[in-house]
Structure formats: structure tokens, C-alpha cells
Coordinates of C-alpha atoms in Angstrom, one line a residue:
M1 CA -172.1 153.2 26.8
P2 CA -175.8 153.7 26.0
A3 CA -176.6 153.9 22.3
S4 CA -178.0 157.4 22.9
H5 CA -174.6 158.7 24.2
P6 CA -173.3 161.4 21.8
T7 CA -169.9 159.6 21.3
A8 CA -171.5 156.1 20.6
A9 CA -171.6 156.6 16.9
T10 CA -167.8 157.1 16.7
H11 CA -167.3 153.6 18.1
R12 CA -169.5 151.8 15.5
V13 CA -167.5 149.7 13.0
T14 CA -168.9 149.7 9.5
N15 CA -167.6 149.0 6.0
Q16 CA -164.8 146.7 7.2
A17 CA -164.2 143.1 6.0
P18 CA -164.7 140.4 8.6
P19 CA -161.7 138.2 9.5
L20 CA -160.9 135.6 6.9
T21 CA -161.2 132.7 9.3
G22 CA -163.4 129.6 9.6
H23 CA -163.0 128.7 5.9
D24 CA -161.5 125.8 3.9
V25 CA -158.2 127.0 2.3
A26 CA -158.4 124.0 -0.1
R27 CA -161.7 125.2 -1.5
D28 CA -159.9 126.5 -4.6
A29 CA -160.8 125.4 -8.1
V30 CA -157.3 125.9 -9.5
L31 CA -155.7 123.9 -6.8
L32 CA -158.3 121.1 -6.9
E33 CA -158.3 120.8 -10.7
G34 CA -154.5 120.5 -10.6
L35 CA -154.7 117.9 -7.9
D36 CA -157.0 115.8 -10.1
R37 CA -155.1 116.4 -13.3
E38 CA -151.8 115.3 -11.9
G39 CA -153.1 112.1 -10.5
A40 CA -154.0 112.6 -6.8
D41 CA -157.8 113.0 -6.9
W42 CA -157.9 110.3 -4.2
H43 CA -156.4 112.9 -1.8
R44 CA -159.3 115.4 -2.0
E45 CA -161.0 114.5 1.3
E46 CA -157.7 114.7 3.3
L47 CA -156.7 118.0 1.6
H48 CA -160.1 119.5 2.6
R49 CA -159.5 118.4 6.2
L50 CA -156.1 120.1 6.2
G51 CA -157.7 123.2 4.5
R52 CA -160.3 123.5 7.2
L53 CA -157.5 123.3 9.9
A54 CA -155.4 125.9 8.0
G55 CA -158.4 128.2 7.8
S56 CA -159.4 127.9 11.4
E57 CA -159.0 130.8 13.9
Q58 CA -156.9 128.7 16.2
A59 CA -154.3 127.8 13.5
Q60 CA -154.1 131.4 12.3
R61 CA -153.5 132.4 15.9
W62 CA -150.6 129.9 16.0
A63 CA -149.2 131.4 12.8
D64 CA -149.2 134.9 14.4
Q65 CA -147.7 133.8 17.7
A66 CA -144.9 131.7 16.0
N67 CA -143.8 134.9 14.2
R68 CA -144.2 137.3 17.0
H69 CA -142.4 135.1 19.5
E70 CA -139.2 134.2 17.6
P71 CA -136.8 131.3 18.2
E72 CA -134.2 132.0 20.9
L73 CA -130.7 130.5 21.0
R74 CA -129.3 129.0 24.2
T75 CA -125.7 128.3 23.7
H76 CA -125.0 127.1 27.4
D77 CA -126.9 125.8 30.3
R78 CA -126.9 127.4 33.7
Y79 CA -123.7 125.5 34.7
G80 CA -121.7 126.6 31.7
N81 CA -122.1 123.4 29.6
R82 CA -122.4 124.0 25.9
I83 CA -125.8 122.8 24.7
D84 CA -126.5 124.7 21.5
E85 CA -130.3 124.5 21.7
V86 CA -133.0 126.7 20.2
D87 CA -136.3 127.3 22.0
F88 CA -139.5 127.8 20.1
H89 CA -142.9 129.2 21.2
P90 CA -145.5 126.4 21.7
A91 CA -147.4 127.7 18.6
Y92 CA -144.4 126.7 16.4
H93 CA -144.6 123.2 17.7
H94 CA -148.4 123.1 17.0
L95 CA -147.7 124.1 13.4
M96 CA -145.0 121.5 13.0
D97 CA -147.2 118.8 14.4
L98 CA -150.0 119.8 12.0
S99 CA -147.8 119.7 8.9
V100 CA -145.7 116.6 9.7
G101 CA -148.9 114.8 10.7
A102 CA -150.4 115.7 7.4
G103 CA -147.5 113.9 5.6
L104 CA -145.8 117.1 4.3
A105 CA -142.3 116.0 5.4
G106 CA -140.9 112.7 4.1
A107 CA -144.1 110.6 4.1
A108 CA -144.6 110.7 0.3
W109 CA -141.4 108.6 -0.2
A110 CA -143.0 105.8 1.7
D111 CA -146.3 106.0 -0.1
P112 CA -146.4 103.7 -3.2
R113 CA -149.6 105.2 -4.7
P114 CA -149.3 107.2 -8.0
G115 CA -149.8 110.8 -7.2
A116 CA -148.4 110.7 -3.6
H117 CA -146.0 113.5 -4.3
V118 CA -148.7 115.6 -5.9
A119 CA -150.9 115.1 -2.8
R120 CA -148.0 116.2 -0.7
A121 CA -147.4 119.2 -2.9
A122 CA -151.1 120.3 -2.6
G123 CA -150.9 119.9 1.1
F124 CA -147.7 121.9 1.2
M125 CA -149.4 124.8 -0.6
V126 CA -152.3 124.8 1.8
A127 CA -150.0 124.8 4.8
T128 CA -147.9 127.6 3.2
T129 CA -151.1 129.7 3.1
L130 CA -151.3 129.3 6.8
E131 CA -147.6 130.0 7.7
P132 CA -144.6 129.4 5.5
G133 CA -141.7 129.7 8.0
H134 CA -142.2 126.4 9.8
L135 CA -142.2 124.6 6.5
C136 CA -138.5 125.1 5.9
P137 CA -137.5 122.0 8.1
V138 CA -140.5 120.2 6.6
S139 CA -139.3 120.9 3.1
M140 CA -135.7 119.8 3.8
T141 CA -136.9 116.6 5.4
Y142 CA -138.8 115.8 2.3
A143 CA -135.9 116.6 0.1
V144 CA -133.2 114.7 2.0
V145 CA -134.6 111.2 1.2
P146 CA -133.4 110.8 -2.4
A147 CA -130.0 112.2 -1.6
L148 CA -129.5 110.0 1.4
R149 CA -130.2 106.9 -0.7
H150 CA -126.7 107.3 -2.1
A151 CA -125.6 105.8 1.2
P152 CA -127.9 102.6 1.4
E153 CA -126.9 101.7 5.0
L154 CA -127.6 105.2 6.3
A155 CA -130.9 105.3 4.4
A156 CA -131.9 101.9 5.8
T157 CA -131.4 103.3 9.3
Y158 CA -132.9 106.8 9.0
E159 CA -135.4 106.7 6.1
P160 CA -138.2 105.0 8.1
L161 CA -138.0 107.9 10.6
L162 CA -137.7 110.6 8.0
T163 CA -140.8 109.4 6.3
S164 CA -142.8 109.2 9.6
R165 CA -145.8 111.4 10.3
S166 CA -144.8 111.9 13.9
Y167 CA -143.3 115.2 15.0
D168 CA -141.0 114.4 17.9
P169 CA -138.9 117.5 18.8
G170 CA -135.9 117.5 21.1
L171 CA -132.2 116.4 20.8
R172 CA -132.1 112.6 21.5
T173 CA -130.6 109.5 20.0
P174 CA -132.1 109.5 16.4
T175 CA -133.1 105.9 16.4
G176 CA -135.0 106.3 19.6
K177 CA -137.3 108.9 18.3
R178 CA -140.7 108.5 16.6
G179 CA -139.8 110.7 13.7
L180 CA -136.8 112.8 12.4
L181 CA -136.3 116.1 10.7
A182 CA -133.4 116.9 8.4
G183 CA -131.6 120.0 7.1
M184 CA -128.5 120.9 5.0
G185 CA -125.3 122.9 5.4
M186 CA -124.0 124.1 2.0
T187 CA -123.0 127.8 1.9
E188 CA -120.1 129.4 3.7
K189 CA -119.3 133.1 4.2
Q190 CA -116.6 133.3 1.6
G191 CA -118.4 131.5 -1.1
G192 CA -122.2 131.7 -0.9
S193 CA -123.6 130.0 -4.0
D194 CA -120.1 129.0 -5.1
V195 CA -120.0 126.0 -2.9
R196 CA -116.8 124.7 -4.4
A197 CA -115.1 127.5 -2.5
N198 CA -116.1 125.9 0.8
S199 CA -113.3 125.6 3.3
T200 CA -114.9 123.1 5.7
T201 CA -112.6 120.0 5.8
A202 CA -113.3 116.3 6.2
T203 CA -110.8 113.8 7.6
E204 CA -111.4 110.1 7.4
Q205 CA -111.1 108.0 10.5
P206 CA -110.0 104.3 10.9
D207 CA -113.6 103.3 11.8
G208 CA -114.9 104.6 8.5
S209 CA -116.5 107.8 9.9
W210 CA -115.2 111.3 9.2
R211 CA -114.4 114.4 11.2
L212 CA -115.4 117.8 10.0
R213 CA -114.0 121.2 10.8
G214 CA -115.4 124.4 9.5
H215 CA -118.1 127.2 9.8
K216 CA -121.3 127.2 7.7
W217 CA -123.0 130.5 6.9
F218 CA -126.7 129.8 6.5
T219 CA -128.1 126.6 8.0
S220 CA -131.8 126.6 8.7
A221 CA -133.6 124.7 11.4
P222 CA -130.5 123.9 13.6
M223 CA -132.7 121.9 15.9
N224 CA -133.3 119.2 13.3
D225 CA -131.9 115.8 13.9
L226 CA -129.7 115.2 10.8
F227 CA -128.0 117.4 8.2
L228 CA -126.4 116.9 4.8
V229 CA -123.2 118.9 4.8
L230 CA -120.7 119.7 2.1
A231 CA -117.0 119.5 3.0
Q232 CA -113.6 119.2 1.3
A233 CA -112.3 115.6 1.5
P234 CA -108.9 114.5 0.0
G235 CA -110.8 113.4 -3.1
G236 CA -112.7 116.7 -3.5
L237 CA -115.9 118.3 -2.3
S238 CA -118.0 115.6 -0.7
C239 CA -121.4 115.2 1.0
F240 CA -121.7 114.0 4.6
L241 CA -124.4 113.1 7.0
V242 CA -124.1 115.0 10.4
P243 CA -126.4 114.0 13.2
R244 CA -127.0 116.4 16.1
V245 CA -126.9 113.4 18.5
L246 CA -124.6 110.4 17.9
P247 CA -125.8 106.8 18.0
D248 CA -124.5 106.3 21.5
G249 CA -126.5 109.3 22.8
E250 CA -123.6 111.7 23.0
R251 CA -124.1 115.2 21.4
N252 CA -122.2 115.8 18.3
T253 CA -120.2 119.1 18.0
F254 CA -122.6 121.5 16.4
R255 CA -121.8 124.9 17.9
I256 CA -124.5 127.4 16.9
Q257 CA -122.6 130.7 16.8
R258 CA -125.7 132.8 16.2
L259 CA -129.2 132.9 14.7
K260 CA -129.7 135.1 11.6
D261 CA -131.8 138.3 12.0
K262 CA -133.8 137.9 8.8
L263 CA -136.2 140.1 6.9
G264 CA -139.0 137.5 7.1
N265 CA -139.3 133.8 7.8
R266 CA -139.2 134.8 11.5
A267 CA -140.8 131.6 12.9
N268 CA -138.0 129.5 11.5
A269 CA -134.5 129.6 13.0
S270 CA -131.6 130.0 10.6
S271 CA -128.1 129.7 12.0
E272 CA -124.3 129.6 11.6
P273 CA -123.0 126.3 13.0
E274 CA -119.4 125.6 13.6
F275 CA -118.0 122.1 13.2
D276 CA -114.9 121.1 15.3
D277 CA -114.0 117.4 15.2
T278 CA -117.7 116.8 14.3
V279 CA -118.6 113.2 13.5
A280 CA -120.0 112.6 10.0
W281 CA -120.6 109.8 7.5
L282 CA -119.9 110.0 3.8
V283 CA -123.0 110.1 1.5
G284 CA -122.3 109.2 -2.1
A285 CA -118.8 109.0 -3.7
E286 CA -115.9 111.0 -2.3
G287 CA -115.5 114.1 -4.5
K288 CA -119.0 113.9 -5.9
G289 CA -120.7 116.1 -3.2
V290 CA -122.5 118.5 -5.5
R291 CA -123.8 115.6 -7.6
T292 CA -125.0 113.9 -4.5
I293 CA -126.7 116.8 -2.7
I294 CA -128.2 118.2 -6.0
E295 CA -131.1 115.8 -5.6
M296 CA -131.9 117.4 -2.3
V297 CA -131.6 120.8 -4.0
T298 CA -133.9 119.9 -6.8
M299 CA -136.7 118.9 -4.4
T300 CA -136.2 122.0 -2.2
R301 CA -136.4 124.1 -5.4
L302 CA -139.7 122.4 -6.2
D303 CA -140.9 123.5 -2.7
C304 CA -139.7 127.0 -3.5
V305 CA -142.1 127.1 -6.5
L306 CA -144.9 125.5 -4.5
G307 CA -144.3 128.0 -1.7
S308 CA -144.2 131.1 -3.9
A309 CA -147.3 130.0 -5.8
A310 CA -149.1 129.5 -2.5
G311 CA -147.8 132.8 -1.1
T312 CA -149.2 134.6 -4.1
R313 CA -152.5 132.7 -3.7
A314 CA -152.7 133.6 0.0
A315 CA -152.2 137.3 -0.7
L316 CA -154.8 137.2 -3.5
A317 CA -157.3 135.5 -1.2
Q318 CA -156.9 138.3 1.3
A319 CA -157.4 141.0 -1.4
A320 CA -160.4 139.2 -2.9
H321 CA -162.0 138.8 0.6
H322 CA -161.5 142.5 1.3
A323 CA -162.9 143.6 -2.1
R324 CA -166.0 141.5 -1.6
H325 CA -166.8 143.3 1.7
R326 CA -165.5 146.8 1.4
A327 CA -167.5 149.5 -0.4
A328 CA -166.2 152.8 -1.9
F329 CA -167.9 155.4 -4.0
G330 CA -171.2 153.7 -3.9
A331 CA -170.3 150.1 -4.8
L332 CA -168.4 147.1 -3.4
L333 CA -164.7 147.2 -4.5
I334 CA -165.2 143.9 -6.3
D335 CA -167.7 145.6 -8.6
Q336 CA -165.5 148.6 -9.3
P337 CA -164.1 148.3 -12.9
L338 CA -160.4 149.2 -12.1
M339 CA -160.3 146.9 -9.0
R340 CA -161.8 144.1 -11.1
N341 CA -158.8 144.6 -13.6
V342 CA -156.3 144.4 -10.7
L343 CA -157.8 141.3 -9.1
A344 CA -158.3 139.6 -12.5
D345 CA -154.7 140.2 -13.4
L346 CA -153.5 138.9 -10.0
S347 CA -155.8 135.9 -10.4
L348 CA -154.3 135.2 -13.8
E349 CA -150.7 135.4 -12.4
S350 CA -151.7 133.1 -9.5
E351 CA -153.4 130.5 -11.7
A352 CA -150.4 130.3 -14.0
A353 CA -148.1 129.8 -11.0
T354 CA -150.2 127.2 -9.3
T355 CA -150.8 125.2 -12.5
L356 CA -147.0 125.2 -13.3
A357 CA -146.2 124.2 -9.7
L358 CA -148.5 121.3 -9.7
R359 CA -147.3 120.2 -13.1
L360 CA -143.8 120.0 -11.6
A361 CA -145.1 118.0 -8.7
G362 CA -146.7 115.6 -11.2
A363 CA -143.3 115.2 -13.0
A364 CA -141.6 114.5 -9.7
D365 CA -144.1 111.8 -8.9
R366 CA -143.8 110.2 -12.3
A367 CA -140.0 110.5 -12.3
R368 CA -140.0 108.6 -9.0
H369 CA -141.8 105.7 -10.8
G370 CA -139.2 105.5 -13.5
D371 CA -140.4 107.9 -16.2
A372 CA -137.2 109.2 -17.8
A373 CA -138.9 111.8 -19.9
E374 CA -140.6 113.3 -16.8
R375 CA -137.3 113.3 -15.0
A376 CA -135.7 115.3 -17.8
F377 CA -138.7 117.7 -17.8
L378 CA -138.4 118.1 -14.1
R379 CA -134.7 118.9 -14.4
I380 CA -135.2 121.8 -16.8
A381 CA -138.7 123.0 -15.8
T382 CA -137.8 123.3 -12.1
A383 CA -135.1 125.8 -12.9
V384 CA -137.5 127.7 -15.2
A385 CA -140.3 127.8 -12.6
K386 CA -138.0 128.5 -9.7
Y387 CA -136.7 131.6 -11.5
W388 CA -140.1 133.1 -12.6
V389 CA -142.7 132.1 -10.0
C390 CA -140.4 133.1 -7.1
K391 CA -139.5 136.4 -8.9
R392 CA -143.2 137.3 -9.3
Q393 CA -144.3 136.7 -5.8
P394 CA -143.0 140.0 -4.2
A395 CA -144.7 142.1 -6.9
A396 CA -148.0 140.2 -6.6
V397 CA -148.0 140.3 -2.8
A398 CA -147.3 144.1 -2.9
E399 CA -150.2 144.6 -5.3
A400 CA -152.6 142.5 -3.2
L401 CA -151.5 144.4 -0.1
E402 CA -152.3 147.7 -1.9
C403 CA -155.9 146.4 -2.6
L404 CA -156.5 146.8 1.2
G405 CA -154.9 150.2 1.3
G406 CA -153.8 151.2 4.8
N407 CA -155.5 148.2 6.3
G408 CA -153.1 146.0 4.3
Y409 CA -150.1 147.9 5.7
D410 CA -151.2 147.1 9.3
E411 CA -149.6 144.0 10.8
A412 CA -153.0 142.7 12.0
S413 CA -154.0 142.0 8.4
G414 CA -151.3 139.4 8.0
L415 CA -150.2 140.9 4.6
P416 CA -147.0 142.5 6.0
R417 CA -145.8 139.1 7.1
L418 CA -146.6 137.7 3.6
Y419 CA -144.7 140.6 2.0
R420 CA -141.6 140.1 4.2
E421 CA -141.7 136.4 3.3
A422 CA -142.1 137.0 -0.4
P423 CA -138.4 137.5 -1.5
L424 CA -137.1 134.4 0.3
N425 CA -137.8 131.7 -2.2
S426 CA -136.1 133.6 -5.0
I427 CA -132.9 133.6 -2.9
W428 CA -133.1 130.2 -1.2
E429 CA -131.6 127.3 -3.2
G430 CA -130.2 129.5 -5.9
S431 CA -130.9 133.2 -6.6
G432 CA -132.2 134.4 -10.0
N433 CA -128.8 134.5 -11.6
V434 CA -128.0 131.0 -10.4
T435 CA -131.1 129.5 -11.8
A436 CA -130.9 131.4 -15.0
L437 CA -127.4 130.0 -15.5
D438 CA -128.6 126.6 -14.4
L439 CA -130.9 126.6 -17.4
Q440 CA -128.0 127.5 -19.7
R441 CA -126.0 124.5 -18.3
A442 CA -128.9 122.1 -18.8
L443 CA -129.3 123.3 -22.4
A444 CA -125.5 122.8 -23.1
R445 CA -124.9 119.6 -21.2
E446 CA -128.2 117.7 -21.1
P447 CA -129.9 118.0 -24.5
E448 CA -132.6 115.6 -23.4
T449 CA -134.0 118.2 -21.1
L450 CA -134.7 120.6 -24.0
D451 CA -136.4 117.8 -25.8
A452 CA -138.6 117.2 -22.8
L453 CA -139.5 120.9 -22.5
A454 CA -140.2 121.1 -26.2
A455 CA -142.4 118.0 -26.0
E456 CA -144.5 119.6 -23.2
I457 CA -144.9 122.9 -25.0
D458 CA -145.7 121.2 -28.3
L459 CA -148.8 119.6 -26.7
A460 CA -150.5 123.0 -27.2
A461 CA -149.3 123.6 -30.7
G462 CA -151.9 125.3 -32.9
A463 CA -154.2 126.2 -30.0
D464 CA -153.3 129.9 -29.9
P465 CA -151.3 131.8 -32.5
R466 CA -149.7 134.1 -29.9
L467 CA -148.3 131.0 -28.0
D468 CA -147.1 129.5 -31.3
A469 CA -145.3 132.7 -32.2
A470 CA -143.7 133.1 -28.8
W471 CA -142.5 129.4 -28.9
R472 CA -140.9 129.9 -32.3
E473 CA -139.0 132.9 -31.0
L474 CA -138.0 131.2 -27.8
R475 CA -136.6 128.1 -29.7
A476 CA -134.2 130.4 -31.5
E477 CA -133.1 132.0 -28.3
L478 CA -132.5 128.6 -26.6
R479 CA -129.6 127.9 -29.0
P480 CA -126.2 128.4 -27.2
T481 CA -124.4 131.6 -28.2
A482 CA -121.2 133.3 -27.2
D483 CA -123.1 135.9 -25.1
A484 CA -125.6 133.4 -23.6
Q485 CA -124.9 134.5 -20.1
L486 CA -125.8 138.1 -20.8
G487 CA -129.2 137.1 -22.1
A488 CA -129.8 134.3 -19.6
R489 CA -132.5 136.1 -17.6
R490 CA -134.4 137.1 -20.7
V491 CA -134.4 133.5 -22.0
I492 CA -135.5 131.9 -18.8
E493 CA -138.3 134.4 -18.3
R494 CA -139.6 133.8 -21.8
A495 CA -139.3 130.0 -21.2
A496 CA -141.5 130.3 -18.1
L497 CA -144.1 132.4 -19.8
V498 CA -144.3 130.0 -22.8
L499 CA -144.5 127.0 -20.6
Q500 CA -147.2 128.6 -18.5
G501 CA -149.1 129.6 -21.6
S502 CA -148.9 126.0 -22.9
L503 CA -150.3 124.6 -19.7
L504 CA -153.2 127.2 -19.5
V505 CA -154.2 126.7 -23.1
R506 CA -154.5 123.0 -22.5
H507 CA -156.0 123.0 -19.0
A508 CA -157.6 126.4 -18.0
P509 CA -160.9 127.9 -19.1
A510 CA -160.7 129.5 -22.5
A511 CA -161.0 133.0 -21.0
V512 CA -158.1 132.5 -18.7
A513 CA -155.9 131.1 -21.5
D514 CA -156.9 133.9 -23.8
A515 CA -156.1 136.6 -21.3
F516 CA -152.8 135.1 -20.4
C517 CA -151.6 134.7 -24.1
A518 CA -152.8 138.3 -24.9
S519 CA -151.1 139.9 -21.9
R520 CA -148.0 137.8 -21.2
L521 CA -147.2 136.6 -24.7
G522 CA -148.9 139.0 -27.0
G523 CA -147.7 142.2 -25.3
D524 CA -151.2 143.6 -24.6
H525 CA -150.3 144.5 -21.0
G526 CA -148.6 147.3 -19.1
L527 CA -145.7 147.1 -16.6
A528 CA -147.9 146.9 -13.5
F529 CA -150.8 144.6 -12.5
G530 CA -154.3 145.8 -13.4
T531 CA -153.4 146.6 -17.0
L532 CA -155.3 143.9 -18.8
A533 CA -157.1 145.0 -22.1
P534 CA -160.6 146.3 -21.7
A535 CA -161.9 143.4 -23.9
T536 CA -160.8 140.8 -21.3
D537 CA -163.5 138.6 -19.9
F538 CA -163.1 139.9 -16.3
T539 CA -166.0 138.0 -14.9
A540 CA -164.6 134.6 -16.0
L541 CA -161.2 135.5 -14.4
L542 CA -162.8 136.7 -11.2
D543 CA -164.8 133.5 -11.0
R544 CA -161.4 131.8 -10.4
L545 CA -160.6 133.8 -7.3
P546 CA -160.0 131.7 -4.1
G547 CA -163.2 131.3 -2.2
A548 CA -165.3 132.4 -5.1

């Protein structure tokens, strides 16, 4: 309509932030400093390439489409044959091709360079910022490799394909594909986290294979090629490899009873498969299933930390972008004192999470190269970080969403999707109680892990009196007591904060470390975000915002 038309003014859009597209997600000081510090500075150029793809309008459209057009289960074909296939929107396949092609699945295990797992971790965080759901099968494929090595013959056959950068979807003979994806089947309806209550049975065959019978409760990515599955063998709970398609091209029995109707993670299919005379091969020793599959669990827990740190960072980036463009009461939101406190507090939370996540990735990389101390640190610090970083994500995302007001509550902003996703990593691979008790077990059974944690924290000794005091108190609480389980959450929370404080004191700008120690360790903080002390150096903290 002509500009002079009386209603034209009501259709003008002003004071709205432009879309956050066409940017480099990897242009993030905290992420890049961690990449360099943990030994993968050689990956910067490739990370920026992925960052530009993740920030593109096309990739963001794929993310939206993959969540709006959810996977669909097809149990039978038109003739009544059982096929148990899941159909995905083309956008999902584009995302998978992007992430597998970037080496975020198993490729790091085939890369001998120091820092390969750190490079992969940084890329995983960038891809999570784009869309986390499709990374579930990517994560499990990464995590399956060390567990599968307990069966050298199987590893020799499948590892070259699990470490491929080729995304090759569809159910076909595994060795005839350009690349494979893996998953796991652990929990059952009657046991959940108590996997020793599993009722799936395994019966050995004369040819050395096994046959499984049972019903799993929560198996993600059922269209993957291979699965590690726990089942009860005569010698006890054991780990088995289950392919969707057998070496002769016949489909294995893998009846998908239904897809889960989940809160979030909608782009990813999660299912209940039934095994009935399903062919499998033993991985590791009979009766040692938990010990075998725990290596896969450790690596997926690492990805939970990476994913939650990245999800927090993604929400913060949206809030910061909005605040830089939206004005209220005569000034941009980014210049309003109370909004500066909120954003600075969120930035502090995000930096602590990202720094800890990349430190774990560095430990995983060095453990792979034979560093026993780093392996012990990874064992205990993964539980600590999994508990706290994943617990903090929902609160941080909710606060970031609130920075946008009603605009953040609208699906078009993308923040509702981030919010629905936020609780997942705290549940997946061990809820808060499970990881808190895991720390207690490590302290009781593996004293070398406490030594490794202490050695890491002690590197910051004397740098900040609040950190020193918190560490002294924590050491007393780490001693086993009769009521240790009652206090397990309190102890693991404190351990996470002290470990984060140690890392920030050593590696972050002084203003960041000071604000963290004052608020998280010194008690100068309220119960909600945006309650940093007025004396905080807000400008220094806001300079660390993504895209700043």
C-alpha cells in the first residue's frame, strides 16, 4: 500500500532484532581459547568453516524442518512384510551429512594427531548450537569405538566404517556401506538405570554367535547400523553387538514397537525395540557387560557435558543478540544496568561450563595416548561435570529466553526448542542421582581418581583465597561417611564449582575468575541469575559474550 495510506504506519517493523543468521558460530573467544589450550589449535580453520555453515540461513532452516517434521515409524510395507524402518525429513539427512562429514562421529579415533578429540569436541559444540537432536546417533557412534575394541575381530571389521566421514543412510549389509552409525540398548521398562535388572536373555549358538530375546525401553536412533546391547547370559550380564542387517544381507530381528513421544529432541527417533531370536556377537568377557559398555557410557557422558555447555551458549548468544538490537526506556537493552547483570551472569555460567567441557575433552585425548593420570581425572571429572553442567542448562536457557520476553516464548525465535531440549542431557546416560552416586563409588573404589582431581585443583592453589577456602571445605566432605548418599548431591555440586573455579583462575581473564569465585564460591550471589554484586566488572564479562 502507498506510504501515505493511513494504516501503513501499523505495518512498519521497528525495534526488533534481525535474524541471527549469516554468522560464524565458532567466532567465540571462550571456545577458541579452549581449543588452543587443550592442544587442537591446528583445527581452527576447519572449525570456522563448520561455524559458518552452522550459522547459515540454510542450515538453520534444516534445523527447524527436522524438528517440525518428526521421524515416522513404518513397521510393515504395503504387502504386510515387517520392515521396521523410520523415515526422516530430508533436512535431517542434510544435518547428518554435515556433522558426519565434519568428523563428529567416529573419525577422531582414526586421527593420530594430538588434540584430535578436542577438535572433535569443539566441532560437536558448534553443531549442537545448530541442532542437537541429530547428534544423538553421531555421539553414540563416537562412543562405541573404545567399547567395541573389547572384541578385536569385530572392531577390525567395523571400526574403519565407524570412523568414516561418509554418511550413508539406509539398511544394507554393513560392510557394503561407506560409513556406519552405532547405538546402544541398555535400559528396560522394569529397571531403568538399574541395568542389572535387565530381563533380555542371550543364548550361545554352536557357531559362536548368540541369540537375544527381550524388549528394550529407550533405544535412540533405531535406523543406525549397529547396536551394543546388554543381555543376561549364563555367566551374567554381558555386552553384545547387534547389527540391523546381517553379514549375508538378511535383516536381523529388530522389531520397533513404537517411537517415544518426547518433550524435546524431536528430530531424533527414540524407540522400543523387541529382540526375538535376534543374532548378536559377544563383546568383552561374558558376565562383564557393564564393565565393557561403560567405556561407551563415559564417552557419551562427555558429549552430554559438551552438548549442555553448547546449549547454554546457544541460548546466551540469542539473548545477547536481542539485547544488542532491542531498545527500551531510551536505551539498548545491552546498556541497561539490570540486563547487563543478567547477561554477565549467564556469560559467567557459560564460560565455566565451556572451559570445563573442553578440559574433559583434553583429558580424553591425552588418556587415549596413554596418560594414566588424565584417564583417572577423566573418570571422576566426567561424573562431576555431567551432574552440574547438565543441571544448570535448563535454568540458564530459561533465563536467556526471558531476556527476549514474549519474543522468546514464540517458536520462531528457536528458544522454545532449546528449552525443551535442555533437560535431556541431565537424564541421558545417568540422571543426577546416578552421577552423584557414581562420584561416591569412584571415591571409595578408585582412590587414584581423587588424587587426579586434587592435582588438577591444586594447580590454582594460592591464586584466590575464596577458592582455597572452598577447596579445604570440599576435601573434608570428600571423605567417605556413613550418610554419604544423603549428601551426595551437595558434594558433587561443590566439586563442580571448585573445579570450575580452579580452571577459570588459571585460564580466564582476571575479572571472570574474580566474579566466579565471588559469586559461586564466596556466596556473594542470589538464587537467580542477574544477582552479581554491583562491584563486578560487568564490561569485562560482557566482552566475553558470543559474537562480541
